[in-house]
Amino acid sequence: MTEGVGVAGVYVRDQDEALEFYVGKLGFKLHTDARNGDYRWLTVQHPNQESFQLGLFRPQAPLVDESTAQGLNEAVAKGAMPPLVLVVDDCKAAYQQMTGRGVEFTQEPIERFGSVDASFRDPSGNGWKMIQAR
Amino acid sequence: MDRNKPERPSQDPALLRRLLRAKDRMDQASEEEWPVERLASVSGVSEAHFARSFKDAFGIPPHRYLLTRRIEKATALLRDTDLPITQVAFMTGWSSLGTFGRIFRDITGKAPGEFRTNDQAAAHELELVPHCFVSAARRPDLKIAVSEKRRRDSADNGDGPNQTEVP
């Protein structure tokens, strides 16, 4: 299969911090870290998803002006960005492991609708739902 | 452009992130008591500044936000379980059944028992959407104080039962 979504990104307040979180705490792998002046194209990959990269981008010039960047940083910090879903085999085990690594959970695992789900946030404020694969 | 709409002040993202933590904690345990000092300490903000900063950030005072979460949880319990209404009230943070019933009716327009009958009868096809998004989408939109809503309703109404709520 060659067609499909290749990259989707989240806005983060600090790319070093985000990299530390997604790689160090969630177990993603670094895919691309390319800099051009102030601009940094940074993507990570889930170890089981070779064809998809999650971008960790900073709202910044030249892509957006300063006041737009401020607005986007505020929206991220308020948890107003779109939902993200991480699928795991064992939600409670993943919760234990991630809690041990210092991930900020906003909802402990709950069994419902034939599955188990929990919620956490990245340091910037992006909210993830973690759902156990059925 | 709506000129009557007050412009939101720009806020420090680091502060907003900490305010979000207080909001998350209320989401997580809306049945608990959340006095300002508790919320302020979660956010690392002074008590004097907390309520104002929270409202600037999320457009609703913290106490009112908590009420919407409690009612949201109550509507879910009424719909998805057969728990007695008294128990639903206690589980969602009310110590008085009377207060629960009154605020529930003020916000949703229906008494808890009536809500349960209507909502359980309606067909739902939301099983494929992750639960939290469904419940967020169904969260009561409480833009004005409950007492204000009550006042307006009683001023506007007075005639028949077929009132439609104007958003």
PDB file of C-alpha atoms in Angstrom:
ATOM      1  CA  MET A   1       0.000   0.000   0.000  1.00  0.00           C
ATOM      2  CA  THR A   2       1.493   3.334  -1.010  1.00  0.00           C
ATOM      3  CA  GLU A   3      -1.449   5.685  -0.645  1.00  0.00           C
ATOM      4  CA  GLY A   4      -2.530   7.175   2.663  1.00  0.00           C
ATOM      5  CA  VAL A   5      -1.790   9.863   5.228  1.00  0.00           C
ATOM      6  CA  GLY A   6       1.944  10.334   5.612  1.00  0.00           C
ATOM      7  CA  VAL A   7       2.315  13.114   8.166  1.00  0.00           C
ATOM      8  CA  ALA A   8      -0.080  14.779  10.560  1.00  0.00           C
ATOM      9  CA  GLY A   9       1.218  17.182  13.142  1.00  0.00           C
ATOM     10  CA  VAL A  10       0.541  18.658  16.533  1.00  0.00           C
ATOM     11  CA  TYR A  11       1.608  22.086  17.692  1.00  0.00           C
ATOM     12  CA  VAL A  12       3.942  22.046  20.665  1.00  0.00           C
ATOM     13  CA  ARG A  13       5.355  24.835  22.807  1.00  0.00           C
ATOM     14  CA  ASP A  14       8.896  23.468  22.835  1.00  0.00           C
ATOM     15  CA  GLN A  15      10.224  20.924  20.364  1.00  0.00           C
ATOM     16  CA  ASP A  16      13.002  19.556  22.589  1.00  0.00           C
ATOM     17  CA  GLU A  17      10.521  18.969  25.377  1.00  0.00           C
ATOM     18  CA  ALA A  18       8.060  17.359  22.943  1.00  0.00           C
ATOM     19  CA  LEU A  19      10.738  15.070  21.534  1.00  0.00           C
ATOM     20  CA  GLU A  20      11.719  14.004  25.037  1.00  0.00           C
ATOM     21  CA  PHE A  21       8.055  13.262  25.752  1.00  0.00           C
ATOM     22  CA  TYR A  22       7.082  11.377  22.612  1.00  0.00           C
ATOM     23  CA  VAL A  23      10.307   9.398  22.371  1.00  0.00           C
ATOM     24  CA  GLY A  24      11.356   9.139  26.010  1.00  0.00           C
ATOM     25  CA  LYS A  25       7.935   8.639  27.599  1.00  0.00           C
ATOM     26  CA  LEU A  26       5.656   7.266  24.867  1.00  0.00           C
ATOM     27  CA  GLY A  27       8.225   5.134  23.051  1.00  0.00           C
ATOM     28  CA  PHE A  28       7.984   6.739  19.618  1.00  0.00           C
ATOM     29  CA  LYS A  29      11.099   6.889  17.411  1.00  0.00           C
ATOM     30  CA  LEU A  30      12.649   9.997  15.953  1.00  0.00           C
ATOM     31  CA  HIS A  31      12.029  10.082  12.209  1.00  0.00           C
ATOM     32  CA  THR A  32      13.233  13.448  10.897  1.00  0.00           C
ATOM     33  CA  ASP A  33      14.901  16.373  12.611  1.00  0.00           C
ATOM     34  CA  ALA A  34      15.832  18.966  10.009  1.00  0.00           C
ATOM     35  CA  ARG A  35      16.656  22.567  10.731  1.00  0.00           C
ATOM     36  CA  ASN A  36      16.764  25.567   8.513  1.00  0.00           C
ATOM     37  CA  GLY A  37      17.655  28.650  10.493  1.00  0.00           C
ATOM     38  CA  ASP A  38      15.007  28.983  13.187  1.00  0.00           C
ATOM     39  CA  TYR A  39      12.712  26.528  11.511  1.00  0.00           C
ATOM     40  CA  ARG A  40      12.759  22.909  12.589  1.00  0.00           C
ATOM     41  CA  TRP A  41      10.914  20.110  10.837  1.00  0.00           C
ATOM     42  CA  LEU A  42      10.592  17.455  13.519  1.00  0.00           C
ATOM     43  CA  THR A  43       8.666  14.213  13.155  1.00  0.00           C
ATOM     44  CA  VAL A  44       8.420  11.033  15.184  1.00  0.00           C
ATOM     45  CA  GLN A  45       6.992   7.659  14.380  1.00  0.00           C
ATOM     46  CA  HIS A  46       5.160   4.985  16.287  1.00  0.00           C
ATOM     47  CA  PRO A  47       7.367   1.875  16.187  1.00  0.00           C
ATOM     48  CA  ASN A  48       4.540  -0.146  14.601  1.00  0.00           C
ATOM     49  CA  GLN A  49       3.619   2.415  11.966  1.00  0.00           C
ATOM     50  CA  GLU A  50       6.329   2.731   9.390  1.00  0.00           C
ATOM     51  CA  SER A  51       4.175   4.683   6.976  1.00  0.00           C
ATOM     52  CA  PHE A  52       2.999   7.417   9.329  1.00  0.00           C
ATOM     53  CA  GLN A  53       4.857  10.291  10.968  1.00  0.00           C
ATOM     54  CA  LEU A  54       3.584  12.503  13.740  1.00  0.00           C
ATOM     55  CA  GLY A  55       4.933  16.027  13.331  1.00  0.00           C
ATOM     56  CA  LEU A  56       5.918  18.039  16.403  1.00  0.00           C
ATOM     57  CA  PHE A  57       5.718  21.572  15.112  1.00  0.00           C
ATOM     58  CA  ARG A  58       6.028  24.959  16.686  1.00  0.00           C
ATOM     59  CA  PRO A  59       3.682  27.663  15.436  1.00  0.00           C
ATOM     60  CA  GLN A  60       6.272  30.029  14.089  1.00  0.00           C
ATOM     61  CA  ALA A  61       7.422  32.349  11.346  1.00  0.00           C
ATOM     62  CA  PRO A  62       7.554  32.174   8.412  1.00  0.00           C
ATOM     63  CA  LEU A  63       4.483  29.923   8.433  1.00  0.00           C
ATOM     64  CA  VAL A  64       2.418  32.125  10.701  1.00  0.00           C
ATOM     65  CA  ASP A  65       2.906  35.648  12.012  1.00  0.00           C
ATOM     66  CA  GLU A  66       3.731  36.329  15.630  1.00  0.00           C
ATOM     67  CA  SER A  67       0.260  37.122  16.904  1.00  0.00           C
ATOM     68  CA  THR A  68      -1.181  34.056  15.176  1.00  0.00           C
ATOM     69  CA  ALA A  69       1.595  32.000  16.778  1.00  0.00           C
ATOM     70  CA  GLN A  70       0.632  33.422  20.164  1.00  0.00           C
ATOM     71  CA  GLY A  71      -3.017  32.518  19.547  1.00  0.00           C
ATOM     72  CA  LEU A  72      -2.079  28.975  18.552  1.00  0.00           C
ATOM     73  CA  ASN A  73       0.176  28.552  21.580  1.00  0.00           C
ATOM     74  CA  GLU A  74      -2.706  29.700  23.769  1.00  0.00           C
ATOM     75  CA  ALA A  75      -5.131  27.293  22.102  1.00  0.00           C
ATOM     76  CA  VAL A  76      -2.752  24.366  22.630  1.00  0.00           C
ATOM     77  CA  ALA A  77      -2.184  25.309  26.285  1.00  0.00           C
ATOM     78  CA  LYS A  78      -5.942  25.484  26.828  1.00  0.00           C
ATOM     79  CA  GLY A  79      -6.367  21.971  25.461  1.00  0.00           C
ATOM     80  CA  ALA A  80      -8.417  23.295  22.558  1.00  0.00           C
ATOM     81  CA  MET A  81      -6.720  21.363  19.772  1.00  0.00           C
ATOM     82  CA  PRO A  82      -8.423  18.409  18.032  1.00  0.00           C
ATOM     83  CA  PRO A  83      -8.563  14.979  19.650  1.00  0.00           C
ATOM     84  CA  LEU A  84      -5.790  12.438  19.247  1.00  0.00           C
ATOM     85  CA  VAL A  85      -6.213   8.727  19.786  1.00  0.00           C
ATOM     86  CA  LEU A  86      -3.504   6.235  20.667  1.00  0.00           C
ATOM     87  CA  VAL A  87      -4.420   2.570  20.361  1.00  0.00           C
ATOM     88  CA  VAL A  88      -2.742   0.096  22.720  1.00  0.00           C
ATOM     89  CA  ASP A  89      -3.072  -3.633  23.371  1.00  0.00           C
ATOM     90  CA  ASP A  90      -3.380  -3.292  27.122  1.00  0.00           C
ATOM     91  CA  CYS A  91      -4.596   0.046  28.416  1.00  0.00           C
ATOM     92  CA  LYS A  92      -3.992  -0.618  32.105  1.00  0.00           C
ATOM     93  CA  ALA A  93      -0.466  -1.895  31.543  1.00  0.00           C
ATOM     94  CA  ALA A  94       0.334   1.079  29.324  1.00  0.00           C
ATOM     95  CA  TYR A  95      -1.117   3.396  31.962  1.00  0.00           C
ATOM     96  CA  GLN A  96       1.116   1.884  34.653  1.00  0.00           C
ATOM     97  CA  GLN A  97       4.179   2.128  32.505  1.00  0.00           C
ATOM     98  CA  MET A  98       3.518   5.676  31.336  1.00  0.00           C
ATOM     99  CA  THR A  99       2.578   6.903  34.806  1.00  0.00           C
ATOM    100  CA  GLY A 100       5.908   5.539  36.008  1.00  0.00           C
ATOM    101  CA  ARG A 101       7.586   7.669  33.371  1.00  0.00           C
ATOM    102  CA  GLY A 102       5.795  10.769  34.560  1.00  0.00           C
ATOM    103  CA  VAL A 103       3.052  11.117  31.913  1.00  0.00           C
ATOM    104  CA  GLU A 104       0.241  13.407  33.090  1.00  0.00           C
ATOM    105  CA  PHE A 105      -2.974  11.394  32.965  1.00  0.00           C
ATOM    106  CA  THR A 106      -6.268  13.243  33.030  1.00  0.00           C
ATOM    107  CA  GLN A 107      -8.353  10.080  33.301  1.00  0.00           C
ATOM    108  CA  GLU A 108      -7.402   6.721  34.740  1.00  0.00           C
ATOM    109  CA  PRO A 109      -8.303   3.602  32.736  1.00  0.00           C
ATOM    110  CA  ILE A 110     -12.056   2.949  32.700  1.00  0.00           C
ATOM    111  CA  GLU A 111     -13.672  -0.201  31.384  1.00  0.00           C
ATOM    112  CA  ARG A 112     -16.660   0.622  29.252  1.00  0.00           C
ATOM    113  CA  PHE A 113     -18.265  -0.140  25.918  1.00  0.00           C
ATOM    114  CA  GLY A 114     -16.349  -3.396  25.680  1.00  0.00           C
ATOM    115  CA  SER A 115     -12.972  -1.717  25.897  1.00  0.00           C
ATOM    116  CA  VAL A 116     -10.742   0.211  28.282  1.00  0.00           C
ATOM    117  CA  ASP A 117      -9.778   3.857  27.816  1.00  0.00           C
ATOM    118  CA  ALA A 118      -7.699   6.479  29.576  1.00  0.00           C
ATOM    119  CA  SER A 119      -6.631  10.052  28.797  1.00  0.00           C
ATOM    120  CA  PHE A 120      -3.364  11.909  29.044  1.00  0.00           C
ATOM    121  CA  ARG A 121      -1.808  15.151  27.871  1.00  0.00           C
ATOM    122  CA  ASP A 122       1.524  16.008  26.399  1.00  0.00           C
ATOM    123  CA  PRO A 123       3.492  18.788  28.117  1.00  0.00           C
ATOM    124  CA  SER A 124       2.099  21.397  25.724  1.00  0.00           C
ATOM    125  CA  GLY A 125      -1.519  20.506  26.461  1.00  0.00           C
ATOM    126  CA  ASN A 126      -2.460  18.268  23.528  1.00  0.00           C
ATOM    127  CA  GLY A 127      -4.969  15.724  24.760  1.00  0.00           C
ATOM    128  CA  TRP A 128      -4.699  12.053  23.912  1.00  0.00           C
ATOM    129  CA  LYS A 129      -7.280   9.361  24.410  1.00  0.00           C
ATOM    130  CA  MET A 130      -5.667   5.980  24.894  1.00  0.00           C
ATOM    131  CA  ILE A 131      -7.953   3.150  23.860  1.00  0.00           C
ATOM    132  CA  GLN A 132      -7.434  -0.559  24.174  1.00  0.00           C
ATOM    133  CA  ALA A 133      -7.695  -2.351  20.827  1.00  0.00           C
ATOM    134  CA  ARG A 134     -10.780  -4.542  20.738  1.00  0.00           C
TER     135      ARG A 134
ATOM    136  CA  MET B   1     -17.769  41.465  13.530  1.00  0.00           C
ATOM    137  CA  ASP B   2     -19.615  41.524  16.779  1.00  0.00           C
ATOM    138  CA  ARG B   3     -18.709  44.754  18.485  1.00  0.00           C
ATOM    139  CA  ASN B   4     -20.491  43.884  21.656  1.00  0.00           C
ATOM    140  CA  LYS B   5     -18.279  40.894  22.205  1.00  0.00           C
ATOM    141  CA  PRO B   6     -15.524  41.757  24.638  1.00  0.00           C
ATOM    142  CA  GLU B   7     -12.145  40.851  23.258  1.00  0.00           C
ATOM    143  CA  ARG B   8     -10.339  38.166  25.158  1.00  0.00           C
ATOM    144  CA  PRO B   9      -7.101  39.238  26.690  1.00  0.00           C
ATOM    145  CA  SER B  10      -3.991  37.495  25.524  1.00  0.00           C
ATOM    146  CA  GLN B  11      -2.743  35.128  28.225  1.00  0.00           C
ATOM    147  CA  ASP B  12       0.590  33.538  28.955  1.00  0.00           C
ATOM    148  CA  PRO B  13       0.537  29.979  27.519  1.00  0.00           C
ATOM    149  CA  ALA B  14       2.411  28.694  30.583  1.00  0.00           C
ATOM    150  CA  LEU B  15      -0.358  30.040  32.818  1.00  0.00           C
ATOM    151  CA  LEU B  16      -3.034  28.601  30.519  1.00  0.00           C
ATOM    152  CA  ARG B  17      -1.414  25.194  30.687  1.00  0.00           C
ATOM    153  CA  ARG B  18      -1.630  25.310  34.479  1.00  0.00           C
ATOM    154  CA  LEU B  19      -5.246  26.511  34.366  1.00  0.00           C
ATOM    155  CA  LEU B  20      -5.992  23.600  32.054  1.00  0.00           C
ATOM    156  CA  ARG B  21      -4.709  21.332  34.800  1.00  0.00           C
ATOM    157  CA  ALA B  22      -7.376  22.681  37.156  1.00  0.00           C
ATOM    158  CA  LYS B  23     -10.019  22.124  34.471  1.00  0.00           C
ATOM    159  CA  ASP B  24      -8.752  18.578  33.908  1.00  0.00           C
ATOM    160  CA  ARG B  25      -8.939  17.867  37.626  1.00  0.00           C
ATOM    161  CA  MET B  26     -12.556  19.021  37.756  1.00  0.00           C
ATOM    162  CA  ASP B  27     -13.304  16.810  34.745  1.00  0.00           C
ATOM    163  CA  GLN B  28     -11.681  13.890  36.473  1.00  0.00           C
ATOM    164  CA  ALA B  29     -13.599  14.238  39.742  1.00  0.00           C
ATOM    165  CA  SER B  30     -16.513  16.614  39.229  1.00  0.00           C
ATOM    166  CA  GLU B  31     -18.358  14.985  42.133  1.00  0.00           C
ATOM    167  CA  GLU B  32     -15.770  16.334  44.561  1.00  0.00           C
ATOM    168  CA  GLU B  33     -15.808  19.758  46.135  1.00  0.00           C
ATOM    169  CA  TRP B  34     -13.694  22.288  44.261  1.00  0.00           C
ATOM    170  CA  PRO B  35     -13.341  25.419  46.321  1.00  0.00           C
ATOM    171  CA  VAL B  36     -11.264  28.176  44.777  1.00  0.00           C
ATOM    172  CA  GLU B  37      -8.295  27.547  47.047  1.00  0.00           C
ATOM    173  CA  ARG B  38      -8.082  23.951  45.862  1.00  0.00           C
ATOM    174  CA  LEU B  39      -8.270  24.920  42.193  1.00  0.00           C
ATOM    175  CA  ALA B  40      -5.838  27.770  42.648  1.00  0.00           C
ATOM    176  CA  SER B  41      -3.301  25.480  44.232  1.00  0.00           C
ATOM    177  CA  VAL B  42      -3.603  22.969  41.351  1.00  0.00           C
ATOM    178  CA  SER B  43      -2.827  25.825  38.972  1.00  0.00           C
ATOM    179  CA  GLY B  44      -0.189  27.471  41.104  1.00  0.00           C
ATOM    180  CA  VAL B  45      -2.110  30.744  40.891  1.00  0.00           C
ATOM    181  CA  SER B  46      -3.177  33.021  43.735  1.00  0.00           C
ATOM    182  CA  GLU B  47      -6.766  32.615  44.896  1.00  0.00           C
ATOM    183  CA  ALA B  48      -7.418  36.228  44.054  1.00  0.00           C
ATOM    184  CA  HIS B  49      -6.509  35.704  40.408  1.00  0.00           C
ATOM    185  CA  PHE B  50      -7.749  32.205  39.779  1.00  0.00           C
ATOM    186  CA  ALA B  51     -11.430  32.715  38.975  1.00  0.00           C
ATOM    187  CA  ARG B  52     -10.777  35.647  36.674  1.00  0.00           C
ATOM    188  CA  SER B  53      -7.920  33.927  34.845  1.00  0.00           C
ATOM    189  CA  PHE B  54      -9.996  30.782  34.429  1.00  0.00           C
ATOM    190  CA  LYS B  55     -12.918  32.695  32.981  1.00  0.00           C
ATOM    191  CA  ASP B  56     -10.644  34.604  30.616  1.00  0.00           C
ATOM    192  CA  ALA B  57      -9.159  31.318  29.460  1.00  0.00           C
ATOM    193  CA  PHE B  58     -12.245  29.157  29.122  1.00  0.00           C
ATOM    194  CA  GLY B  59     -15.053  31.668  28.812  1.00  0.00           C
ATOM    195  CA  ILE B  60     -16.941  30.423  31.853  1.00  0.00           C
ATOM    196  CA  PRO B  61     -16.363  30.804  35.591  1.00  0.00           C
ATOM    197  CA  PRO B  62     -14.883  27.714  37.255  1.00  0.00           C
ATOM    198  CA  HIS B  63     -17.904  27.042  39.421  1.00  0.00           C
ATOM    199  CA  ARG B  64     -20.257  27.121  36.489  1.00  0.00           C
ATOM    200  CA  TYR B  65     -17.944  24.868  34.516  1.00  0.00           C
ATOM    201  CA  LEU B  66     -18.130  22.370  37.358  1.00  0.00           C
ATOM    202  CA  LEU B  67     -21.933  22.472  37.270  1.00  0.00           C
ATOM    203  CA  THR B  68     -22.001  21.665  33.554  1.00  0.00           C
ATOM    204  CA  ARG B  69     -19.710  18.694  34.128  1.00  0.00           C
ATOM    205  CA  ARG B  70     -21.858  17.391  36.966  1.00  0.00           C
ATOM    206  CA  ILE B  71     -25.023  17.691  34.918  1.00  0.00           C
ATOM    207  CA  GLU B  72     -23.310  16.056  31.963  1.00  0.00           C
ATOM    208  CA  LYS B  73     -22.341  13.139  34.171  1.00  0.00           C
ATOM    209  CA  ALA B  74     -25.830  12.969  35.644  1.00  0.00           C
ATOM    210  CA  THR B  75     -27.448  12.877  32.202  1.00  0.00           C
ATOM    211  CA  ALA B  76     -25.135  10.006  31.225  1.00  0.00           C
ATOM    212  CA  LEU B  77     -25.989   8.059  34.376  1.00  0.00           C
ATOM    213  CA  LEU B  78     -29.700   8.645  33.891  1.00  0.00           C
ATOM    214  CA  ARG B  79     -29.482   7.486  30.308  1.00  0.00           C
ATOM    215  CA  ASP B  80     -27.085   4.561  30.672  1.00  0.00           C
ATOM    216  CA  THR B  81     -28.014   3.099  34.049  1.00  0.00           C
ATOM    217  CA  ASP B  82     -31.081   2.326  36.091  1.00  0.00           C
ATOM    218  CA  LEU B  83     -29.663   3.838  39.267  1.00  0.00           C
ATOM    219  CA  PRO B  84     -32.231   5.641  41.410  1.00  0.00           C
ATOM    220  CA  ILE B  85     -32.236   9.406  40.906  1.00  0.00           C
ATOM    221  CA  THR B  86     -31.184   9.957  44.516  1.00  0.00           C
ATOM    222  CA  GLN B  87     -28.091   7.944  43.896  1.00  0.00           C
ATOM    223  CA  VAL B  88     -27.343   9.748  40.636  1.00  0.00           C
ATOM    224  CA  ALA B  89     -27.538  13.020  42.579  1.00  0.00           C
ATOM    225  CA  PHE B  90     -25.127  11.839  45.259  1.00  0.00           C
ATOM    226  CA  MET B  91     -22.760  10.294  42.733  1.00  0.00           C
ATOM    227  CA  THR B  92     -22.493  13.544  40.808  1.00  0.00           C
ATOM    228  CA  GLY B  93     -21.705  15.716  43.797  1.00  0.00           C
ATOM    229  CA  TRP B  94     -24.970  16.997  45.226  1.00  0.00           C
ATOM    230  CA  SER B  95     -25.751  16.606  48.858  1.00  0.00           C
ATOM    231  CA  SER B  96     -29.379  17.562  48.395  1.00  0.00           C
ATOM    232  CA  LEU B  97     -31.797  15.919  46.005  1.00  0.00           C
ATOM    233  CA  GLY B  98     -33.839  19.111  45.837  1.00  0.00           C
ATOM    234  CA  THR B  99     -30.902  21.219  44.676  1.00  0.00           C
ATOM    235  CA  PHE B 100     -29.935  18.591  42.136  1.00  0.00           C
ATOM    236  CA  GLY B 101     -33.428  18.420  40.685  1.00  0.00           C
ATOM    237  CA  ARG B 102     -33.754  22.180  40.489  1.00  0.00           C
ATOM    238  CA  ILE B 103     -30.405  22.813  38.841  1.00  0.00           C
ATOM    239  CA  PHE B 104     -30.866  19.868  36.509  1.00  0.00           C
ATOM    240  CA  ARG B 105     -34.172  21.284  35.352  1.00  0.00           C
ATOM    241  CA  ASP B 106     -32.755  24.776  35.063  1.00  0.00           C
ATOM    242  CA  ILE B 107     -29.985  23.581  32.796  1.00  0.00           C
ATOM    243  CA  THR B 108     -31.592  20.862  30.698  1.00  0.00           C
ATOM    244  CA  GLY B 109     -35.171  22.088  30.774  1.00  0.00           C
ATOM    245  CA  LYS B 110     -36.386  18.736  32.093  1.00  0.00           C
ATOM    246  CA  ALA B 111     -36.704  17.077  35.446  1.00  0.00           C
ATOM    247  CA  PRO B 112     -34.245  14.184  35.929  1.00  0.00           C
ATOM    248  CA  GLY B 113     -36.975  11.530  35.726  1.00  0.00           C
ATOM    249  CA  GLU B 114     -38.479  13.040  32.612  1.00  0.00           C
ATOM    250  CA  PHE B 115     -35.058  13.328  31.027  1.00  0.00           C
ATOM    251  CA  ARG B 116     -34.415   9.648  31.673  1.00  0.00           C
ATOM    252  CA  THR B 117     -37.694   8.549  30.100  1.00  0.00           C
ATOM    253  CA  ASN B 118     -37.174  10.662  26.975  1.00  0.00           C
ATOM    254  CA  ASP B 119     -33.510   9.997  26.457  1.00  0.00           C
ATOM    255  CA  GLN B 120     -33.621   6.278  26.995  1.00  0.00           C
ATOM    256  CA  ALA B 121     -36.388   6.015  24.442  1.00  0.00           C
ATOM    257  CA  ALA B 122     -34.395   7.834  21.770  1.00  0.00           C
ATOM    258  CA  ALA B 123     -32.147   5.730  19.556  1.00  0.00           C
ATOM    259  CA  HIS B 124     -28.422   6.378  19.840  1.00  0.00           C
ATOM    260  CA  GLU B 125     -25.857   5.642  17.219  1.00  0.00           C
ATOM    261  CA  LEU B 126     -22.834   7.048  18.938  1.00  0.00           C
ATOM    262  CA  GLU B 127     -21.133   3.788  19.831  1.00  0.00           C
ATOM    263  CA  LEU B 128     -18.377   4.327  17.294  1.00  0.00           C
ATOM    264  CA  VAL B 129     -17.270   7.690  18.635  1.00  0.00           C
ATOM    265  CA  PRO B 130     -14.817   7.600  21.566  1.00  0.00           C
ATOM    266  CA  HIS B 131     -16.781   8.196  24.706  1.00  0.00           C
ATOM    267  CA  CYS B 132     -15.230  11.445  25.875  1.00  0.00           C
ATOM    268  CA  PHE B 133     -15.995  13.212  22.599  1.00  0.00           C
ATOM    269  CA  VAL B 134     -19.594  12.124  22.727  1.00  0.00           C
ATOM    270  CA  SER B 135     -19.968  13.369  26.251  1.00  0.00           C
ATOM    271  CA  ALA B 136     -18.229  16.646  25.425  1.00  0.00           C
ATOM    272  CA  ALA B 137     -20.550  17.151  22.478  1.00  0.00           C
ATOM    273  CA  ARG B 138     -23.520  16.543  24.712  1.00  0.00           C
ATOM    274  CA  ARG B 139     -22.257  18.808  27.460  1.00  0.00           C
ATOM    275  CA  PRO B 140     -24.866  21.345  28.467  1.00  0.00           C
ATOM    276  CA  ASP B 141     -23.902  24.723  27.106  1.00  0.00           C
ATOM    277  CA  LEU B 142     -24.239  26.970  30.102  1.00  0.00           C
ATOM    278  CA  LYS B 143     -23.434  30.475  28.975  1.00  0.00           C
ATOM    279  CA  ILE B 144     -25.274  32.301  31.701  1.00  0.00           C
ATOM    280  CA  ALA B 145     -25.632  31.771  35.412  1.00  0.00           C
ATOM    281  CA  VAL B 146     -28.206  29.210  36.441  1.00  0.00           C
ATOM    282  CA  SER B 147     -30.067  31.811  38.467  1.00  0.00           C
ATOM    283  CA  GLU B 148     -30.109  34.124  35.459  1.00  0.00           C
ATOM    284  CA  LYS B 149     -31.404  31.348  33.212  1.00  0.00           C
ATOM    285  CA  ARG B 150     -34.143  30.631  35.723  1.00  0.00           C
ATOM    286  CA  ARG B 151     -35.059  34.298  35.901  1.00  0.00           C
ATOM    287  CA  ARG B 152     -35.230  34.689  32.127  1.00  0.00           C
ATOM    288  CA  ASP B 153     -37.241  31.521  31.682  1.00  0.00           C
ATOM    289  CA  SER B 154     -39.846  32.606  34.150  1.00  0.00           C
ATOM    290  CA  ALA B 155     -39.971  36.073  32.589  1.00  0.00           C
ATOM    291  CA  ASP B 156     -40.303  34.770  29.026  1.00  0.00           C
ATOM    292  CA  ASN B 157     -42.649  31.917  29.647  1.00  0.00           C
ATOM    293  CA  GLY B 158     -45.876  31.689  31.424  1.00  0.00           C
ATOM    294  CA  ASP B 159     -47.665  30.184  28.466  1.00  0.00           C
ATOM    295  CA  GLY B 160     -48.135  26.568  27.462  1.00  0.00           C
ATOM    296  CA  PRO B 161     -45.809  23.591  27.813  1.00  0.00           C
ATOM    297  CA  ASN B 162     -44.619  23.625  24.191  1.00  0.00           C
ATOM    298  CA  GLN B 163     -41.896  26.167  24.727  1.00  0.00           C
ATOM    299  CA  THR B 164     -38.794  25.834  22.637  1.00  0.00           C
ATOM    300  CA  GLU B 165     -35.548  26.954  24.161  1.00  0.00           C
ATOM    301  CA  VAL B 166     -33.907  29.787  22.260  1.00  0.00           C
ATOM    302  CA  PRO B 167     -30.143  29.350  22.314  1.00  0.00           C
TER     303      PRO B 167
END
